[in-house]
PDB file of C-alpha atoms in Angstrom:
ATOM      1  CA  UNK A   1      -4.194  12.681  21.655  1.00 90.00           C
ATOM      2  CA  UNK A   2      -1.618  13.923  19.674  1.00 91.00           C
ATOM      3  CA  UNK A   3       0.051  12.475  16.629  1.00 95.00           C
ATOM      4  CA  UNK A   4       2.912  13.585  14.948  1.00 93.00           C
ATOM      5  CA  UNK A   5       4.770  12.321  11.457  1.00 94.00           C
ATOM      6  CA  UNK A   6       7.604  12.590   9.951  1.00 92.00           C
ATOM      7  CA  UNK A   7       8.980  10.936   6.715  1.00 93.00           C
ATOM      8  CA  UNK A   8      13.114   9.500   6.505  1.00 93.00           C
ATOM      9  CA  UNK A   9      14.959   8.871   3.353  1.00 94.00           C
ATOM     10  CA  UNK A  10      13.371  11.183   0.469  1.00 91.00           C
ATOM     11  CA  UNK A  11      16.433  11.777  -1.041  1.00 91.00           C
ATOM     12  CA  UNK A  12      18.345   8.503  -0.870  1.00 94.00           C
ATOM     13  CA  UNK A  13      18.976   6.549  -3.661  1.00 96.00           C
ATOM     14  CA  UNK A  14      18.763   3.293  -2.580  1.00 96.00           C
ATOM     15  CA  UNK A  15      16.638   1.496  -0.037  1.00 96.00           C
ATOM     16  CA  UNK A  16      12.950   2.660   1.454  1.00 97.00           C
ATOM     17  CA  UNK A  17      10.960   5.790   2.230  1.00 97.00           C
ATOM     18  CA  UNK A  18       9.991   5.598   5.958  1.00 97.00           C
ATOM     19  CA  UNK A  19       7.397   7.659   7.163  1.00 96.00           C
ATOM     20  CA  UNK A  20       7.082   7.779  11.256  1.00 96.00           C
ATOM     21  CA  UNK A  21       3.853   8.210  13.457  1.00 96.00           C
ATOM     22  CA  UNK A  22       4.530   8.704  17.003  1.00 95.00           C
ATOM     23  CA  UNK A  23       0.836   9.171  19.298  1.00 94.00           C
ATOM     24  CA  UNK A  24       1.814  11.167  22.645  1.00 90.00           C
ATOM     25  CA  UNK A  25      -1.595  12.456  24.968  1.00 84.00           C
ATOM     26  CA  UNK A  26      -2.058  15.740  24.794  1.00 78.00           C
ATOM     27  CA  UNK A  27      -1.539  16.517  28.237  1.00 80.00           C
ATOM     28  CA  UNK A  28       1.937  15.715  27.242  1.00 79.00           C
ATOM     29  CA  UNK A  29       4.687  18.683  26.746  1.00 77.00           C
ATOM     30  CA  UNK A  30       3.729  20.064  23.052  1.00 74.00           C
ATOM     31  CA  UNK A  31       7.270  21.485  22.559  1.00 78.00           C
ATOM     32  CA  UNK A  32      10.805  19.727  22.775  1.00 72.00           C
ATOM     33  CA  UNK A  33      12.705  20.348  25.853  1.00 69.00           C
ATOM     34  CA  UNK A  34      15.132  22.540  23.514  1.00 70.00           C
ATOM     35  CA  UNK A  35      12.485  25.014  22.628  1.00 66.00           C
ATOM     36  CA  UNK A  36      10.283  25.023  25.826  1.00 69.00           C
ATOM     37  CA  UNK A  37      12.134  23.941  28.675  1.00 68.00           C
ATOM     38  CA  UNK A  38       9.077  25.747  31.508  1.00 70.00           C
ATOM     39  CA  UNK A  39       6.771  23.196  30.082  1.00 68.00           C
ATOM     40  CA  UNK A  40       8.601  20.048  31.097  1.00 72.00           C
ATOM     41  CA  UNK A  41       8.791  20.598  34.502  1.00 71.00           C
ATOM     42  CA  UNK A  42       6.954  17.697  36.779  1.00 67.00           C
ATOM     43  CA  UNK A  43       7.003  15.174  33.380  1.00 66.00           C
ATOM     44  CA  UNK A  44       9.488  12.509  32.801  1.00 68.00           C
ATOM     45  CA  UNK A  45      11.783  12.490  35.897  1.00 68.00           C
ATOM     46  CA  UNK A  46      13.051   9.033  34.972  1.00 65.00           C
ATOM     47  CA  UNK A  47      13.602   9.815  31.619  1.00 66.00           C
ATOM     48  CA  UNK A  48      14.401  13.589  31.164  1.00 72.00           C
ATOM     49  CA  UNK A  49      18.093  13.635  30.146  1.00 73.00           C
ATOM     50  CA  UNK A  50      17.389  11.528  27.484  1.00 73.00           C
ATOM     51  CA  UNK A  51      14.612  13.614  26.047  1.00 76.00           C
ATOM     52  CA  UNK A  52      16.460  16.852  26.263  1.00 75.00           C
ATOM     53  CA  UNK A  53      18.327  15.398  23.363  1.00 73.00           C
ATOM     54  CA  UNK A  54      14.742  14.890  21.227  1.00 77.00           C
ATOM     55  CA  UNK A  55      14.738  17.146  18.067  1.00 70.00           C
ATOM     56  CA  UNK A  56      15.548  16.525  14.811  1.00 73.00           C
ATOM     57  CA  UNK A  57      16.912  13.090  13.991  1.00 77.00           C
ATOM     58  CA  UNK A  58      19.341  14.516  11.970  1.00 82.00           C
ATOM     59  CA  UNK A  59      20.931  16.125  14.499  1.00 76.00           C
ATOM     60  CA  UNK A  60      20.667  14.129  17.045  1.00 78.00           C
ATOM     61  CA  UNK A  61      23.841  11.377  17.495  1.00 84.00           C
ATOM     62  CA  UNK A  62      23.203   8.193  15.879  1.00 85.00           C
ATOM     63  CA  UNK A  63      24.189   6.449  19.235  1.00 89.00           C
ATOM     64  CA  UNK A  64      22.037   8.983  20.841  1.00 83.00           C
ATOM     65  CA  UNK A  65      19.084   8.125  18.586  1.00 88.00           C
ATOM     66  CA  UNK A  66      19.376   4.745  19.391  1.00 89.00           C
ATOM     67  CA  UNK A  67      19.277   5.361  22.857  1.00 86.00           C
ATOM     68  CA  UNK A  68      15.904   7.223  23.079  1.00 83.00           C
ATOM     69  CA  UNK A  69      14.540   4.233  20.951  1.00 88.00           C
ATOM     70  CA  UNK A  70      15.634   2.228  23.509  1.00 88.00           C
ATOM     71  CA  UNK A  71      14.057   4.089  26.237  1.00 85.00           C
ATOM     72  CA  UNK A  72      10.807   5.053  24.381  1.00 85.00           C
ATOM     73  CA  UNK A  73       9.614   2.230  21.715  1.00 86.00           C
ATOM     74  CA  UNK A  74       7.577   0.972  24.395  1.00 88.00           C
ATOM     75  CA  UNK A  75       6.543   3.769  26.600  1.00 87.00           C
ATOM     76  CA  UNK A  76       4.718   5.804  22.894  1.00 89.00           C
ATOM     77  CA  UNK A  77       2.569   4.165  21.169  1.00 93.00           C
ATOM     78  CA  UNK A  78       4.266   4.582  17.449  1.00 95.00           C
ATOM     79  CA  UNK A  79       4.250   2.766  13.752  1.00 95.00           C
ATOM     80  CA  UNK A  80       6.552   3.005  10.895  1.00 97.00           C
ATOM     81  CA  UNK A  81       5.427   2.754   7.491  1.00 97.00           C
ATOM     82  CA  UNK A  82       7.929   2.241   4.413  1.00 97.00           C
ATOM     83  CA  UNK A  83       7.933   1.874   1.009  1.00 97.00           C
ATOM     84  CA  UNK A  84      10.114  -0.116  -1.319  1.00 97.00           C
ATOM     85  CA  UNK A  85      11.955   0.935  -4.440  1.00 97.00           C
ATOM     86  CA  UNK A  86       9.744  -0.131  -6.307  1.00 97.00           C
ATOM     87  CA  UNK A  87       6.807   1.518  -5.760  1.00 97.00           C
ATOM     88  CA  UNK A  88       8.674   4.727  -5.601  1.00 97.00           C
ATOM     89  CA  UNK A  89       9.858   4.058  -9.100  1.00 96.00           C
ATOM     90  CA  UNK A  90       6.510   3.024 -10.449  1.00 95.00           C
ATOM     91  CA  UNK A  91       4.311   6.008  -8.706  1.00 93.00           C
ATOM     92  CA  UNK A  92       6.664   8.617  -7.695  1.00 94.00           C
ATOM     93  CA  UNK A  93       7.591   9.340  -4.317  1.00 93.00           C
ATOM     94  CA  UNK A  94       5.331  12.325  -3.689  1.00 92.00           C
ATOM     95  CA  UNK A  95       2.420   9.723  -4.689  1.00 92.00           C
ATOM     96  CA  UNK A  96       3.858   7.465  -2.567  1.00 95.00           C
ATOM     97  CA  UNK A  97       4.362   9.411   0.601  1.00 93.00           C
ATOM     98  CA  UNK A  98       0.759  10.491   0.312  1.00 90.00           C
ATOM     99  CA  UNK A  99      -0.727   7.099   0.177  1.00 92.00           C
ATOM    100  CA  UNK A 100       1.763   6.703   3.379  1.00 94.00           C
ATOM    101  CA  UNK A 101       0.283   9.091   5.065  1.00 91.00           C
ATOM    102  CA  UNK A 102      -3.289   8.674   4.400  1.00 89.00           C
ATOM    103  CA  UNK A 103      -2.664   5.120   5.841  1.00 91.00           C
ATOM    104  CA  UNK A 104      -0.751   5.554   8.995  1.00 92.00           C
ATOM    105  CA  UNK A 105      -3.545   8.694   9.735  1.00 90.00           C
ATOM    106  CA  UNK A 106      -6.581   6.293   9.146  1.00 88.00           C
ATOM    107  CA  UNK A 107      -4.768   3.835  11.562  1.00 89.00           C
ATOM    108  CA  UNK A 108      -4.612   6.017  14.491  1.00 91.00           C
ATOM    109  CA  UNK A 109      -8.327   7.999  13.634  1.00 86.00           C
ATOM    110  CA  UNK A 110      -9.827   4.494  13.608  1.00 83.00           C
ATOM    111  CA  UNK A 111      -8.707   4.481  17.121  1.00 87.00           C
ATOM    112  CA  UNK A 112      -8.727   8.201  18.466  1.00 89.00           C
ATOM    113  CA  UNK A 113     -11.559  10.240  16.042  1.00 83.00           C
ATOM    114  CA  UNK A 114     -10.558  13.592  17.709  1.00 85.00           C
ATOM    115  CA  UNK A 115      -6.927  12.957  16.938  1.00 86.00           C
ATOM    116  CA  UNK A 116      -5.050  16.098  16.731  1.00 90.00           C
ATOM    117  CA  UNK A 117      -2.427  15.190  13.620  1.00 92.00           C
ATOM    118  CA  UNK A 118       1.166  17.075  13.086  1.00 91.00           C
ATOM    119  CA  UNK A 119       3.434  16.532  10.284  1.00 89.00           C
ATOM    120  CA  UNK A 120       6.579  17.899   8.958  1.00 86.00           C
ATOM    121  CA  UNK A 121       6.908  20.341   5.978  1.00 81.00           C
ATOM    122  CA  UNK A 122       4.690  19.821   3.368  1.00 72.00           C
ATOM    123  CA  UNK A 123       3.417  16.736   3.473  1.00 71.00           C
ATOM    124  CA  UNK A 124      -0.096  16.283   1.567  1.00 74.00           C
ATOM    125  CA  UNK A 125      -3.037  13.668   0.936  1.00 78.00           C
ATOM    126  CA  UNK A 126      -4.025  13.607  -2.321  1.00 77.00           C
ATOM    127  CA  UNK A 127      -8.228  12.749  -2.992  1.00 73.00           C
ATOM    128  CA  UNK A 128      -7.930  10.403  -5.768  1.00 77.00           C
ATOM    129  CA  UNK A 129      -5.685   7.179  -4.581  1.00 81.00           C
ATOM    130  CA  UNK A 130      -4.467   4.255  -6.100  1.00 84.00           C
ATOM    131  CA  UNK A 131      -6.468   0.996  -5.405  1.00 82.00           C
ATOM    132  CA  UNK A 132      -3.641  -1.350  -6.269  1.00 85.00           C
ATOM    133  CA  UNK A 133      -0.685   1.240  -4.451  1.00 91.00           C
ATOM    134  CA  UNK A 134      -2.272   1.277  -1.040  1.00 90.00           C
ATOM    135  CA  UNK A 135      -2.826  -2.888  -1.200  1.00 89.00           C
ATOM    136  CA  UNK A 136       1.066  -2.690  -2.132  1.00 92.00           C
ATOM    137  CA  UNK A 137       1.939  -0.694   0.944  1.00 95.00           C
ATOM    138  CA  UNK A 138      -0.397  -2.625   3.151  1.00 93.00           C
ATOM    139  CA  UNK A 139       1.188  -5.782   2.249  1.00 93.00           C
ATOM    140  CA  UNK A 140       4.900  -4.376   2.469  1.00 95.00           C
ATOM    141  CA  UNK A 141       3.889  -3.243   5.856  1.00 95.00           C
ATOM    142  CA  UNK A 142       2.084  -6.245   6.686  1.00 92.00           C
ATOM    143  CA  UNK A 143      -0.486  -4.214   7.638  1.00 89.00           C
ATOM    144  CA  UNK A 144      -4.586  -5.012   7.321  1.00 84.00           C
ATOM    145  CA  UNK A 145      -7.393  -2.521   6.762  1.00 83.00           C
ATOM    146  CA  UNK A 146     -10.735  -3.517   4.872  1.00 80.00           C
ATOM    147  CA  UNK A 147     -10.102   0.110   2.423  1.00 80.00           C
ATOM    148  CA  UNK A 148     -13.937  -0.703   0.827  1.00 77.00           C
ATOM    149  CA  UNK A 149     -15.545   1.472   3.185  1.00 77.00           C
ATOM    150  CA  UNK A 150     -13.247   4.565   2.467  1.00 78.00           C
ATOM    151  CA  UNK A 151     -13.839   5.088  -0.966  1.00 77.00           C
ATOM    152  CA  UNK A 152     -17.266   6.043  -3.097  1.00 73.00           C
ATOM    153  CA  UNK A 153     -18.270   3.028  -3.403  1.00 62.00           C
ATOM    154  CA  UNK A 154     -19.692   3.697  -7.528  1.00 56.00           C
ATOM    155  CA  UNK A 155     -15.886   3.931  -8.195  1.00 53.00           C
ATOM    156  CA  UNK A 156     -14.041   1.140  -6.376  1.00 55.00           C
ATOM    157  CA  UNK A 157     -13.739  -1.246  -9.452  1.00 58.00           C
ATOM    158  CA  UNK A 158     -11.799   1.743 -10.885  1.00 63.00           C
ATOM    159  CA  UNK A 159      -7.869   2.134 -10.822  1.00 68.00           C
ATOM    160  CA  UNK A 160      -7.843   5.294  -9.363  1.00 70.00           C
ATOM    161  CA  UNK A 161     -10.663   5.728  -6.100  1.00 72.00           C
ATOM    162  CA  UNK A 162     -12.056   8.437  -4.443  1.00 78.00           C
ATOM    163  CA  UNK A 163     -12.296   9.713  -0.904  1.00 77.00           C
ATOM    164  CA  UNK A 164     -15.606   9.762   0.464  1.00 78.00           C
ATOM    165  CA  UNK A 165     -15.683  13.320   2.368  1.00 79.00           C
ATOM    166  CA  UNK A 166     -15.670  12.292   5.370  1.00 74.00           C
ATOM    167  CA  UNK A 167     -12.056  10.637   5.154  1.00 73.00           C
ATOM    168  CA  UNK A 168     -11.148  13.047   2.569  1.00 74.00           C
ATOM    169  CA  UNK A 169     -11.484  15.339   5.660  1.00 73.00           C
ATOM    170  CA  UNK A 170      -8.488  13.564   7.213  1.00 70.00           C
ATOM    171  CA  UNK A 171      -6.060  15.921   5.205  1.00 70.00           C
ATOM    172  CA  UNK A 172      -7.535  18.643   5.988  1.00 67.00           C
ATOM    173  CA  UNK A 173      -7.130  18.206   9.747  1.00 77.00           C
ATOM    174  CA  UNK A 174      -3.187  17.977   9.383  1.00 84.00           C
ATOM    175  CA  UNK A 175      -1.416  20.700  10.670  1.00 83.00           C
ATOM    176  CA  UNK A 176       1.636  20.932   8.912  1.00 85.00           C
ATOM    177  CA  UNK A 177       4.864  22.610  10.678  1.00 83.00           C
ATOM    178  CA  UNK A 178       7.880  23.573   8.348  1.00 83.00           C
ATOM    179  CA  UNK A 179      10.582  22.294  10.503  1.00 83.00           C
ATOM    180  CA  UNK A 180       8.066  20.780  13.216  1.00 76.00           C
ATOM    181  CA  UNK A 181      10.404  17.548  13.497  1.00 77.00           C
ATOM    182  CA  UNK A 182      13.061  20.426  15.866  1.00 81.00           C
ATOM    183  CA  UNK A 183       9.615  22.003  17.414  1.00 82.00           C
ATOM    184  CA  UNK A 184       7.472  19.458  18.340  1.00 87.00           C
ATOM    185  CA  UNK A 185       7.702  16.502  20.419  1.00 87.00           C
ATOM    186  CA  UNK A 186       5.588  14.090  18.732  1.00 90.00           C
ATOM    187  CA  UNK A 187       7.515  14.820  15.425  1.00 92.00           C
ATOM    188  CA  UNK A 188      10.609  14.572  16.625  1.00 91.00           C
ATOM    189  CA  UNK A 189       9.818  11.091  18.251  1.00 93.00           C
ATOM    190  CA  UNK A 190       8.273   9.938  15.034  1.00 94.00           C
ATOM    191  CA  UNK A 191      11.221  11.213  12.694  1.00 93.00           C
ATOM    192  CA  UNK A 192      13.755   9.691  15.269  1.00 93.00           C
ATOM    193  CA  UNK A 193      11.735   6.333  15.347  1.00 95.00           C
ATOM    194  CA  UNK A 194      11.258   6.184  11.707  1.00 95.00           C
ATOM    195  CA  UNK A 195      15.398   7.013  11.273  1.00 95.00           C
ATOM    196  CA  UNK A 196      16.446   4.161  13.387  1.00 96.00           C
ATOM    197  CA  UNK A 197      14.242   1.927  11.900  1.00 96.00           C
ATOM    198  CA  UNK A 198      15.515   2.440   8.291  1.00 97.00           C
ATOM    199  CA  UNK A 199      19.048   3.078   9.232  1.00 96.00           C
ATOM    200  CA  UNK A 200      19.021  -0.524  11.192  1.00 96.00           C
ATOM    201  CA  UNK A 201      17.653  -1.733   7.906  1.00 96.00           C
ATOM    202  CA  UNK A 202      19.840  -0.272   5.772  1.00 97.00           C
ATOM    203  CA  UNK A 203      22.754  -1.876   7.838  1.00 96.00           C
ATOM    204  CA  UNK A 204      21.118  -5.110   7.275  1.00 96.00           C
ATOM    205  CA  UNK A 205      20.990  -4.776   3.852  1.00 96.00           C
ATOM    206  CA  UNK A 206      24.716  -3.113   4.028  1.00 95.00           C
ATOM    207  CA  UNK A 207      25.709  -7.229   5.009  1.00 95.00           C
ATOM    208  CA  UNK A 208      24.201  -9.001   2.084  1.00 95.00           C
ATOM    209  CA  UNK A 209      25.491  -6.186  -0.448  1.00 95.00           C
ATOM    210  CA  UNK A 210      29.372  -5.172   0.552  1.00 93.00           C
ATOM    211  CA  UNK A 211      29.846  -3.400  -2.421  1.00 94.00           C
ATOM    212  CA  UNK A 212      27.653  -0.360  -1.494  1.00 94.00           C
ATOM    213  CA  UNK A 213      28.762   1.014   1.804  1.00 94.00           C
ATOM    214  CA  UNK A 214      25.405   0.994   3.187  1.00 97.00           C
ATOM    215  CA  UNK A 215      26.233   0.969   6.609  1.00 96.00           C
ATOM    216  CA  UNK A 216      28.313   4.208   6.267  1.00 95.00           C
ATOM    217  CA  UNK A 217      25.609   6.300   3.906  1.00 95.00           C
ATOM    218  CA  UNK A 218      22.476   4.279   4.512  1.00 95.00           C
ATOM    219  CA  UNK A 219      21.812   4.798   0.398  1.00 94.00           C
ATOM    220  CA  UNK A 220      22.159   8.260   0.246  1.00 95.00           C
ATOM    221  CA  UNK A 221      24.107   9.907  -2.945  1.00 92.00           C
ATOM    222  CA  UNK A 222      27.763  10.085  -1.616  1.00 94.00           C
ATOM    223  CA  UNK A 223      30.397   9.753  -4.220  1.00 93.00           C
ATOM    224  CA  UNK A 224      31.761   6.899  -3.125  1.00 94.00           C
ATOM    225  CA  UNK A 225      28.159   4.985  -3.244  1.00 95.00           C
ATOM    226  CA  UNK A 226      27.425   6.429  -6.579  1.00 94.00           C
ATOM    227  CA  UNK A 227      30.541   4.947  -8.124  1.00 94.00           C
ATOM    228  CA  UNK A 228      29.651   1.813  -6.136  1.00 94.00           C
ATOM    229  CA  UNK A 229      26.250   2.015  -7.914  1.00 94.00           C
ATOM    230  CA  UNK A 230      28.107   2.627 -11.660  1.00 93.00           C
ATOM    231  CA  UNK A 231      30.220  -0.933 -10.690  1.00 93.00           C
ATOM    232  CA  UNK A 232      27.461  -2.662  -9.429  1.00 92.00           C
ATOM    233  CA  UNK A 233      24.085  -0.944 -10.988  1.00 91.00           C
ATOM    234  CA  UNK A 234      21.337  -4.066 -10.716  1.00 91.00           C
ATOM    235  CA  UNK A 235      20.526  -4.240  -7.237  1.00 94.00           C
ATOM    236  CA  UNK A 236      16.463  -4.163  -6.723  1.00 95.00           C
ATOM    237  CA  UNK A 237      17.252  -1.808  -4.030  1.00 96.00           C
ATOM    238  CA  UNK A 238      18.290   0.865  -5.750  1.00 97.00           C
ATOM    239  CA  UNK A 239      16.085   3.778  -6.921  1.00 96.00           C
ATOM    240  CA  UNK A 240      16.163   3.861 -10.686  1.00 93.00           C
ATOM    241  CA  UNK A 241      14.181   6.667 -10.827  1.00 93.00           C
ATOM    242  CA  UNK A 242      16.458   8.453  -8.677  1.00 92.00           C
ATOM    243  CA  UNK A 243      19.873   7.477 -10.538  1.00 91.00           C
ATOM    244  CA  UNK A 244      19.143   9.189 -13.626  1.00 85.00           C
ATOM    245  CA  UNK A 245      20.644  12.783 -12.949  1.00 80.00           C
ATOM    246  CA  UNK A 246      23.668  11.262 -11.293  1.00 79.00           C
ATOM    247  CA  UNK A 247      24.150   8.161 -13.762  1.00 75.00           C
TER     248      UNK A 247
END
């Protein structure tokens, strides 16, 4: 099995970080139809228009991301993991996207040990984690792992815990692609998953708060939002951290 990750909304300002973790088998096309077209053929009759348009969620229509949700939420098996405001202002969001990671990996090693794990760009695991931070995420995500086993077990009481080697190992397994969400499949499914998912939510949120044009820039730093944000600046869903060189 393969599983590939991708993260959404890094640079926005307001709402969640939203990583993606799409599992395909590995007897599965490794490329998108885009780069590899010899490898498709004989996979996907039924559903092979719609994945010629897999790459990149950011350039892929936001109708036509929709769609291939739509068509493949069921058929790959696939999680998305976010993170709220606040714990990117706390932590930082390079702390935060590791913990992310480390999480939604663990949840699909549990189940597949030989897992074979792709991620976009630089994305890294870092050894020492943050007890309280990954009970935060878990309970965001409403998610449930029993984390005492993971850790050296001398230095759970602690703030900051350990790996024990053999999950430490998980990061070193990654295989990470600079621009591997418009090369590989399972990326590209797991950056278009995670997109949709915090777009929808962002539109959500755009009903409740009028003010900010969420619906139109899903929180990232247009000019228009940022003088939205300078009107309006206490909203708990805005970055704080994040505001400071444009505010």
């Amino acid at each position: 099995m393969i599983l590939g990750i991708d993260e959404v909304g890094r640079g926005s300002v307001a709402g969640p970080l939203s990583v993606g973790f799409c599992l395909l088998d590995a007897g599965l096309p490794l490329n998108c139809y885009h780069c590899s077209q010899e490898q498709w053929e004989g996979f996907f009759k039924d559903y092979i228009e719609v994945l010629k348009i897999v790459r990149d969620s950011k350039q892929v229509r936001e109708k036509s991301r929709e769609e291939i949700v739509d068509k493949f939420e069921k058929k790959f098996d696939h999680i998305v993991i976010s993170s709220s405001p606040q714990l990117i202002d706390k932590y930082g969001i390079g702390v935060v996207l590791s913990h992310i990671l480390w999480l939604g990996v663990l949840f699909y090693k549990q189940k597949y040990p030989d897992l074979r794990v792709l991620a976009d760009g630089k994305i890294k695991i870092i050894r020492s984690q943050n007890k309280l931070l990954l009970n935060l995420i878990l309970l965001e995500n409403k998610l449930q792992f029993d984390l005492t086993k993971y850790f050296e077990l001398d230095l759970f009481d602690s703030q900051q815990l350990v790996l024990k080697d053999e999950y430490w190992a998980f990061s070193m397994d990654i295989e990470r692609v600079v621009k591997g969400d418009d090369r590989f499949l399972c990326i590209a499914l797991a950056s278009i998953f995670a997109k949709v998912y915090r777009d929808n939510l962002m539109k959500k949120l755009s009903q409740e708060f009028l003010e900010y044009g969420w619906e139109v820039n899903k929180g990232y730093a247009t000019k228009k939002h940022l003088q939205a944000i300078v009107n309006n600046p206490d909203n708990i869903h805005l970055r704080r951290s994040f505001l400071k060189k444009y505010i």
